[in-house]
Amino acid sequence: MTSESHHACAHDHADHAHDHSHGHDHAHGRHDHSHDHGCDSCDGHDHGFGFGHAHVHAPASFGRAFAIGILLNTVYVIAEALWGVWAHSLSLLADAGHNLSDILGLGAAWLAESLARRAPTTRFTYGLRRSTILAAFVNATVLLLVTGGIIWEAIVRLFVHTPVEGLAVSWVALVGIAVNAVTALLFMKGASNDLNIRGAFLHMASDAMMSFAVVIAGLLIAWTGFQIIDPIVSLIVSASIIMATWSLLKGAVSLSLDGVPSGIVPADVQTALLEVPGVCGLHHLHIWPMSTTETALTVHLLREETAAQTPEQIITQASVILREKFGISHPTFQIESPPASCDLQQACC
């Protein structure tokens, strides 16, 4: 490969560094390197970044939802904390603590979503998409820490009873159900396919559940006079929140360690690629998350010596299959001719 052809390939790859927030269709330039497999110029190493796809991988904007959620929760947490101190209610203070962590969590998720939309640079060639994974991890961690604090205080209250204004607690928490439920609904649409948005949704849904528990606890205290109901209800709800948050934490840790995103089975991807006409084998298959909504893939494909398909045709068809069947819209292919060398950790298929 001449230096001019290599520069041309590098330039095409740089042209891919643009803002993915636009919804237009385009074909990405390919960055190719010549390898010792009988390939000419830039035919050996191709980035199949979609070939005319409509950027379905770009995350939907939840900016308005974040703004509304933060405003509602800020107003409510101030009122709830003040009332909780006046009513001597652990349940109210616990609920206020969750709402405070939600404000921070919503802010982190909103910041991450904004950073993920920034165009790639020469230093951050993938952009800042990975910030959404970090935000999901932070949300899960903060939620678990706050819940742990509530559990500790509830255990103390089991032995040191503090008078609680049952009816006052119930009325304040009833407002909290509305605030948290409305905010959670704003993120419900994106919670199923975006771990960052799921973290925001889980925070709000957990608080709605905590508020409901506070209403029940307040009514029971007003009816029976048993103050111990307050910490018992806090412990029960805290346990359920931990169970719900654990999956979020596991998912965030997995993505941060470049684990294959849930819903994608590497064996199925391998089978699909081997069914592409002209492909007789593959190796060095790697799948990892670029963000909580985008997945990247690299693979070496072995092209049959007698294949009628050109390397470009193989790459185009493989890109379409990966995008449509697995939602992988950032693949990189290296076309090789057998026999090709394989490492000891990932044998040829």
Short mmCIF file of C-alpha atoms in Angstrom, two decimals:
data_model
loop_
_atom_site.label_atom_id
_atom_site.label_comp_id
_atom_site.label_asym_id
_atom_site.label_seq_id
_atom_site.Cartn_x
_atom_site.Cartn_y
_atom_site.Cartn_z
CA MET A 1 0.00 0.00 0.00
CA THR A 2 1.31 3.42 -0.90
CA SER A 3 1.35 6.24 1.58
CA GLU A 4 -1.20 8.08 -0.56
CA SER A 5 -3.67 5.21 -0.50
CA HIS A 6 -3.21 4.74 3.23
CA HIS A 7 -3.86 8.44 3.79
CA ALA A 8 -6.99 8.24 1.67
CA CYS A 9 -8.27 5.39 3.79
CA ALA A 10 -7.50 7.25 7.00
CA HIS A 11 -9.34 10.26 5.68
CA ASP A 12 -12.43 8.20 4.91
CA HIS A 13 -12.40 6.87 8.44
CA ALA A 14 -12.13 10.35 9.88
CA ASP A 15 -15.13 11.39 7.84
CA HIS A 16 -17.16 9.03 10.02
CA ALA A 17 -16.54 11.31 12.97
CA HIS A 18 -19.73 13.34 12.87
CA ASP A 19 -22.71 14.04 15.08
CA HIS A 20 -24.93 10.97 15.22
CA SER A 21 -27.90 12.98 16.39
CA HIS A 22 -28.94 13.63 12.79
CA GLY A 23 -31.41 11.27 11.23
CA HIS A 24 -30.21 11.34 7.63
CA ASP A 25 -29.17 8.33 5.59
CA HIS A 26 -25.65 8.00 4.36
CA ALA A 27 -22.96 5.51 3.49
CA HIS A 28 -19.89 5.64 5.69
CA GLY A 29 -16.44 5.69 4.22
CA ARG A 30 -14.35 2.58 4.80
CA HIS A 31 -10.94 2.55 6.39
CA ASP A 32 -8.95 -0.25 4.85
CA HIS A 33 -5.47 -1.63 5.30
CA SER A 34 -3.63 -4.01 3.02
CA HIS A 35 -2.69 -7.31 4.63
CA ASP A 36 -0.69 -10.20 3.26
CA HIS A 37 -3.76 -11.95 1.90
CA GLY A 38 -3.54 -10.94 -1.73
CA CYS A 39 -5.65 -7.80 -1.27
CA ASP A 40 -5.09 -4.61 -3.20
CA SER A 41 -4.74 -1.18 -1.68
CA CYS A 42 -7.60 -0.72 0.81
CA ASP A 43 -9.50 -3.94 0.20
CA GLY A 44 -8.33 -5.84 3.23
CA HIS A 45 -9.77 -4.05 6.25
CA ASP A 46 -13.21 -2.49 5.99
CA HIS A 47 -15.46 -0.68 8.42
CA GLY A 48 -19.04 -1.59 7.58
CA PHE A 49 -20.67 1.20 9.51
CA GLY A 50 -24.14 0.73 8.10
CA PHE A 51 -24.09 1.44 4.36
CA GLY A 52 -27.05 3.77 4.19
CA HIS A 53 -28.79 3.06 7.50
CA ALA A 54 -31.01 5.64 9.13
CA HIS A 55 -29.16 5.90 12.47
CA VAL A 56 -31.72 3.86 14.33
CA HIS A 57 -29.06 3.44 17.01
CA ALA A 58 -29.15 7.11 17.98
CA PRO A 59 -30.78 7.42 21.42
CA ALA A 60 -34.06 9.29 21.63
CA SER A 61 -33.89 12.64 23.38
CA PHE A 62 -35.21 12.68 26.93
CA GLY A 63 -34.08 16.23 27.71
CA ARG A 64 -37.58 17.48 28.44
CA ALA A 65 -38.31 14.46 30.65
CA PHE A 66 -35.13 15.08 32.66
CA ALA A 67 -35.95 18.77 33.11
CA ILE A 68 -39.50 18.07 34.30
CA GLY A 69 -38.38 15.24 36.57
CA ILE A 70 -35.63 17.28 38.25
CA LEU A 71 -37.94 20.27 38.79
CA LEU A 72 -40.77 18.20 40.28
CA ASN A 73 -38.47 16.25 42.58
CA THR A 74 -36.55 19.31 43.77
CA VAL A 75 -39.74 21.00 44.92
CA TYR A 76 -41.08 17.84 46.48
CA VAL A 77 -37.91 16.76 48.32
CA ILE A 78 -37.64 20.14 50.06
CA ALA A 79 -41.26 19.99 51.23
CA GLU A 80 -41.02 16.33 52.22
CA ALA A 81 -37.82 16.72 54.19
CA LEU A 82 -39.24 19.64 56.18
CA TRP A 83 -42.44 17.75 56.91
CA GLY A 84 -40.51 14.60 57.81
CA VAL A 85 -38.52 16.49 60.46
CA TRP A 86 -41.69 18.04 61.86
CA ALA A 87 -43.54 14.70 61.94
CA HIS A 88 -40.54 12.69 63.23
CA SER A 89 -41.07 10.16 60.43
CA LEU A 90 -38.28 7.91 59.25
CA SER A 91 -40.41 6.84 56.33
CA LEU A 92 -40.80 10.42 55.12
CA LEU A 93 -37.10 11.18 55.59
CA ALA A 94 -36.21 7.94 53.82
CA ASP A 95 -38.47 8.85 50.95
CA ALA A 96 -36.90 12.33 50.83
CA GLY A 97 -33.47 10.74 50.74
CA HIS A 98 -34.44 8.65 47.75
CA ASN A 99 -35.82 11.72 46.02
CA LEU A 100 -32.59 13.59 46.69
CA SER A 101 -30.59 10.75 45.19
CA ASP A 102 -33.00 10.79 42.26
CA ILE A 103 -32.25 14.44 41.56
CA LEU A 104 -28.55 13.62 41.42
CA GLY A 105 -29.22 10.47 39.41
CA LEU A 106 -31.43 12.27 36.91
CA GLY A 107 -28.79 14.95 36.55
CA ALA A 108 -26.06 12.37 35.90
CA ALA A 109 -28.19 10.51 33.36
CA TRP A 110 -29.11 13.76 31.59
CA LEU A 111 -25.46 14.82 31.44
CA ALA A 112 -24.47 11.43 30.06
CA GLU A 113 -27.16 11.55 27.39
CA SER A 114 -25.93 14.99 26.34
CA LEU A 115 -22.30 13.88 26.24
CA ALA A 116 -23.24 10.82 24.18
CA ARG A 117 -24.53 13.11 21.45
CA ARG A 118 -21.25 14.97 21.02
CA ALA A 119 -19.40 14.38 17.79
CA PRO A 120 -16.26 12.21 17.93
CA THR A 121 -12.91 13.99 18.02
CA THR A 122 -9.36 13.01 17.18
CA ARG A 123 -8.81 12.19 20.87
CA PHE A 124 -12.18 10.57 21.59
CA THR A 125 -12.74 8.79 18.28
CA TYR A 126 -15.92 7.10 19.52
CA GLY A 127 -17.19 10.32 21.06
CA LEU A 128 -18.35 10.27 24.69
CA ARG A 129 -21.03 7.61 24.27
CA ARG A 130 -19.56 5.50 27.06
CA SER A 131 -20.60 8.12 29.61
CA THR A 132 -24.10 6.60 29.51
CA ILE A 133 -22.65 3.35 30.90
CA LEU A 134 -20.88 5.25 33.67
CA ALA A 135 -24.09 7.11 34.53
CA ALA A 136 -26.02 3.84 34.81
CA PHE A 137 -23.35 2.48 37.15
CA VAL A 138 -23.41 5.64 39.28
CA ASN A 139 -27.21 5.55 39.48
CA ALA A 140 -27.22 1.94 40.66
CA THR A 141 -24.45 2.56 43.19
CA VAL A 142 -26.04 5.69 44.67
CA LEU A 143 -29.43 3.99 44.94
CA LEU A 144 -27.91 1.04 46.79
CA LEU A 145 -25.93 3.30 49.15
CA VAL A 146 -28.96 5.42 50.01
CA THR A 147 -31.05 2.31 50.56
CA GLY A 148 -28.33 0.91 52.83
CA GLY A 149 -28.49 4.06 54.94
CA ILE A 150 -32.24 3.70 55.26
CA ILE A 151 -31.88 0.08 56.36
CA TRP A 152 -29.39 1.07 59.05
CA GLU A 153 -31.65 3.80 60.41
CA ALA A 154 -34.67 1.49 60.30
CA ILE A 155 -32.83 -1.12 62.36
CA VAL A 156 -32.01 1.54 64.96
CA ARG A 157 -35.66 2.62 65.03
CA LEU A 158 -36.70 -0.95 65.77
CA PHE A 159 -35.19 -0.54 69.24
CA VAL A 160 -35.55 3.21 69.76
CA HIS A 161 -39.11 4.22 68.97
CA THR A 162 -39.84 7.76 67.80
CA PRO A 163 -43.41 9.15 67.65
CA VAL A 164 -44.75 9.46 64.12
CA GLU A 165 -47.68 11.58 62.90
CA GLY A 166 -49.36 8.86 60.87
CA LEU A 167 -51.98 10.88 58.95
CA ALA A 168 -49.60 13.74 58.17
CA VAL A 169 -47.05 11.26 56.86
CA SER A 170 -49.64 9.61 54.64
CA TRP A 171 -50.79 12.86 53.06
CA VAL A 172 -47.27 13.99 52.19
CA ALA A 173 -46.33 10.58 50.82
CA LEU A 174 -49.51 10.54 48.73
CA VAL A 175 -48.23 13.60 46.88
CA GLY A 176 -44.94 11.77 46.45
CA ILE A 177 -46.66 8.90 44.68
CA ALA A 178 -48.00 11.32 42.08
CA VAL A 179 -44.65 13.13 41.63
CA ASN A 180 -42.59 9.97 41.33
CA ALA A 181 -45.09 8.07 39.19
CA VAL A 182 -45.41 10.92 36.70
CA THR A 183 -41.63 11.23 36.45
CA ALA A 184 -41.20 7.47 36.04
CA LEU A 185 -43.74 7.42 33.21
CA LEU A 186 -41.64 9.99 31.35
CA PHE A 187 -38.81 7.43 31.12
CA MET A 188 -40.82 4.24 30.71
CA LYS A 189 -40.52 4.24 26.91
CA GLY A 190 -36.73 4.14 26.93
CA ALA A 191 -36.23 1.92 29.99
CA SER A 192 -36.41 -1.35 28.06
CA ASN A 193 -33.54 -0.70 25.63
CA ASP A 194 -31.30 1.90 27.30
CA LEU A 195 -29.58 1.09 30.60
CA ASN A 196 -28.98 4.78 31.29
CA ILE A 197 -32.67 5.62 30.94
CA ARG A 198 -33.52 2.46 32.86
CA GLY A 199 -31.47 3.77 35.78
CA ALA A 200 -33.49 6.99 35.80
CA PHE A 201 -36.75 5.05 35.51
CA LEU A 202 -35.81 2.66 38.31
CA HIS A 203 -34.92 5.53 40.61
CA MET A 204 -38.34 7.11 40.13
CA ALA A 205 -40.27 3.84 40.23
CA SER A 206 -38.49 2.92 43.48
CA ASP A 207 -39.46 6.22 45.04
CA ALA A 208 -43.06 5.80 43.94
CA MET A 209 -43.04 2.41 45.66
CA MET A 210 -41.44 3.88 48.77
CA SER A 211 -44.06 6.65 48.85
CA PHE A 212 -46.85 4.09 48.59
CA ALA A 213 -45.33 2.15 51.47
CA VAL A 214 -45.15 5.34 53.53
CA VAL A 215 -48.86 5.95 52.94
CA ILE A 216 -49.68 2.45 54.18
CA ALA A 217 -47.36 2.81 57.17
CA GLY A 218 -48.88 6.16 58.13
CA LEU A 219 -52.43 4.84 57.98
CA LEU A 220 -51.53 1.76 60.01
CA ILE A 221 -49.79 3.86 62.66
CA ALA A 222 -52.76 6.22 62.89
CA TRP A 223 -55.11 3.23 63.21
CA THR A 224 -53.12 1.01 65.60
CA GLY A 225 -50.71 3.40 67.31
CA PHE A 226 -47.83 0.97 66.78
CA GLN A 227 -44.78 3.12 65.98
CA ILE A 228 -42.70 0.09 65.05
CA ILE A 229 -44.66 -0.20 61.80
CA ASP A 230 -42.64 2.72 60.38
CA PRO A 231 -39.20 1.02 60.39
CA ILE A 232 -40.64 -2.38 59.48
CA VAL A 233 -42.22 -0.98 56.32
CA SER A 234 -38.97 0.83 55.50
CA LEU A 235 -37.04 -2.45 55.75
CA ILE A 236 -39.49 -4.32 53.53
CA VAL A 237 -39.49 -1.66 50.82
CA SER A 238 -35.69 -1.24 51.00
CA ALA A 239 -35.23 -4.98 50.41
CA SER A 240 -37.44 -4.86 47.32
CA ILE A 241 -35.52 -1.84 45.99
CA ILE A 242 -32.20 -3.65 46.41
CA MET A 243 -33.49 -6.64 44.45
CA ALA A 244 -34.69 -4.39 41.64
CA THR A 245 -31.47 -2.37 41.58
CA TRP A 246 -29.15 -5.37 41.58
CA SER A 247 -29.88 -6.21 37.93
CA LEU A 248 -29.17 -2.60 36.95
CA LEU A 249 -25.81 -2.72 38.74
CA LYS A 250 -24.90 -6.06 37.14
CA GLY A 251 -25.79 -4.74 33.69
CA ALA A 252 -23.77 -1.56 34.18
CA VAL A 253 -20.71 -3.46 35.42
CA SER A 254 -20.94 -5.90 32.50
CA LEU A 255 -21.09 -3.09 29.94
CA SER A 256 -18.26 -1.17 31.61
CA LEU A 257 -16.10 -4.30 31.26
CA ASP A 258 -16.95 -4.57 27.54
CA GLY A 259 -19.26 -7.52 28.08
CA VAL A 260 -21.51 -8.52 25.18
CA PRO A 261 -24.77 -6.53 25.61
CA SER A 262 -27.74 -8.52 26.85
CA GLY A 263 -29.96 -9.75 24.05
CA ILE A 264 -27.03 -10.57 21.75
CA VAL A 265 -25.79 -14.18 21.63
CA PRO A 266 -22.28 -14.38 20.11
CA ALA A 267 -22.95 -17.89 18.77
CA ASP A 268 -25.98 -16.58 16.85
CA VAL A 269 -23.91 -13.72 15.41
CA GLN A 270 -21.24 -16.19 14.33
CA THR A 271 -23.80 -18.45 12.65
CA ALA A 272 -25.37 -15.51 10.81
CA LEU A 273 -22.00 -14.33 9.49
CA LEU A 274 -21.03 -17.82 8.32
CA GLU A 275 -24.26 -17.93 6.29
CA VAL A 276 -23.22 -14.89 4.24
CA PRO A 277 -22.49 -16.07 0.67
CA GLY A 278 -18.78 -16.14 -0.02
CA VAL A 279 -17.76 -16.54 3.65
CA CYS A 280 -16.09 -19.86 4.51
CA GLY A 281 -14.94 -19.04 8.03
CA LEU A 282 -14.25 -16.36 10.62
CA HIS A 283 -12.13 -15.61 13.64
CA HIS A 284 -11.29 -12.78 16.04
CA LEU A 285 -14.99 -12.05 16.61
CA HIS A 286 -15.45 -9.38 19.29
CA ILE A 287 -18.68 -7.66 20.36
CA TRP A 288 -18.78 -4.82 22.88
CA PRO A 289 -20.93 -1.82 23.87
CA MET A 290 -20.05 1.69 22.72
CA SER A 291 -22.84 3.06 24.91
CA THR A 292 -26.02 1.81 26.55
CA THR A 293 -27.72 1.82 23.13
CA GLU A 294 -24.96 1.23 20.56
CA THR A 295 -22.96 -1.93 19.90
CA ALA A 296 -19.70 -2.39 18.01
CA LEU A 297 -18.25 -5.52 16.42
CA THR A 298 -14.96 -6.52 14.82
CA VAL A 299 -14.35 -9.77 12.95
CA HIS A 300 -12.00 -11.36 10.43
CA LEU A 301 -13.99 -13.01 7.63
CA LEU A 302 -12.42 -15.69 5.43
CA ARG A 303 -13.51 -15.32 1.81
CA GLU A 304 -13.75 -18.43 -0.34
CA GLU A 305 -11.12 -18.48 -3.07
CA THR A 306 -13.79 -19.31 -5.67
CA ALA A 307 -16.41 -16.94 -4.28
CA ALA A 308 -18.34 -14.92 -6.84
CA GLN A 309 -18.99 -12.19 -4.28
CA THR A 310 -16.49 -9.35 -4.01
CA PRO A 311 -15.20 -8.28 -0.57
CA GLU A 312 -17.41 -5.19 -0.82
CA GLN A 313 -20.52 -7.30 -1.46
CA ILE A 314 -19.72 -9.58 1.46
CA ILE A 315 -19.24 -6.61 3.78
CA THR A 316 -22.44 -4.94 2.62
CA GLN A 317 -24.55 -8.05 3.19
CA ALA A 318 -22.90 -8.81 6.54
CA SER A 319 -23.52 -5.22 7.70
CA VAL A 320 -27.21 -5.45 6.84
CA ILE A 321 -27.59 -8.75 8.70
CA LEU A 322 -25.85 -7.44 11.81
CA ARG A 323 -27.91 -4.26 11.84
CA GLU A 324 -31.31 -5.85 11.19
CA LYS A 325 -30.99 -9.05 13.24
CA PHE A 326 -28.84 -7.92 16.14
CA GLY A 327 -28.96 -4.11 16.19
CA ILE A 328 -25.19 -3.92 15.64
CA SER A 329 -24.61 -0.82 13.54
CA HIS A 330 -20.89 -0.28 14.06
CA PRO A 331 -19.16 -3.36 12.60
CA THR A 332 -15.58 -3.53 11.36
CA PHE A 333 -14.56 -6.32 8.97
CA GLN A 334 -11.23 -7.65 7.83
CA ILE A 335 -11.49 -9.83 4.74
CA GLU A 336 -8.89 -12.59 4.47
CA SER A 337 -8.19 -15.47 2.12
CA PRO A 338 -7.62 -18.93 3.61
CA PRO A 339 -5.42 -20.19 5.03
CA ALA A 340 -5.41 -17.40 7.65
CA SER A 341 -3.70 -17.40 11.00
CA CYS A 342 -5.78 -17.66 14.16
CA ASP A 343 -4.71 -17.08 17.72
CA LEU A 344 -4.82 -19.77 20.38
CA GLN A 345 -7.68 -18.15 22.29
CA GLN A 346 -10.15 -17.88 19.44
CA ALA A 347 -9.91 -20.54 16.80
CA CYS A 348 -11.13 -20.26 13.24
CA CYS A 349 -14.70 -21.30 12.53
#
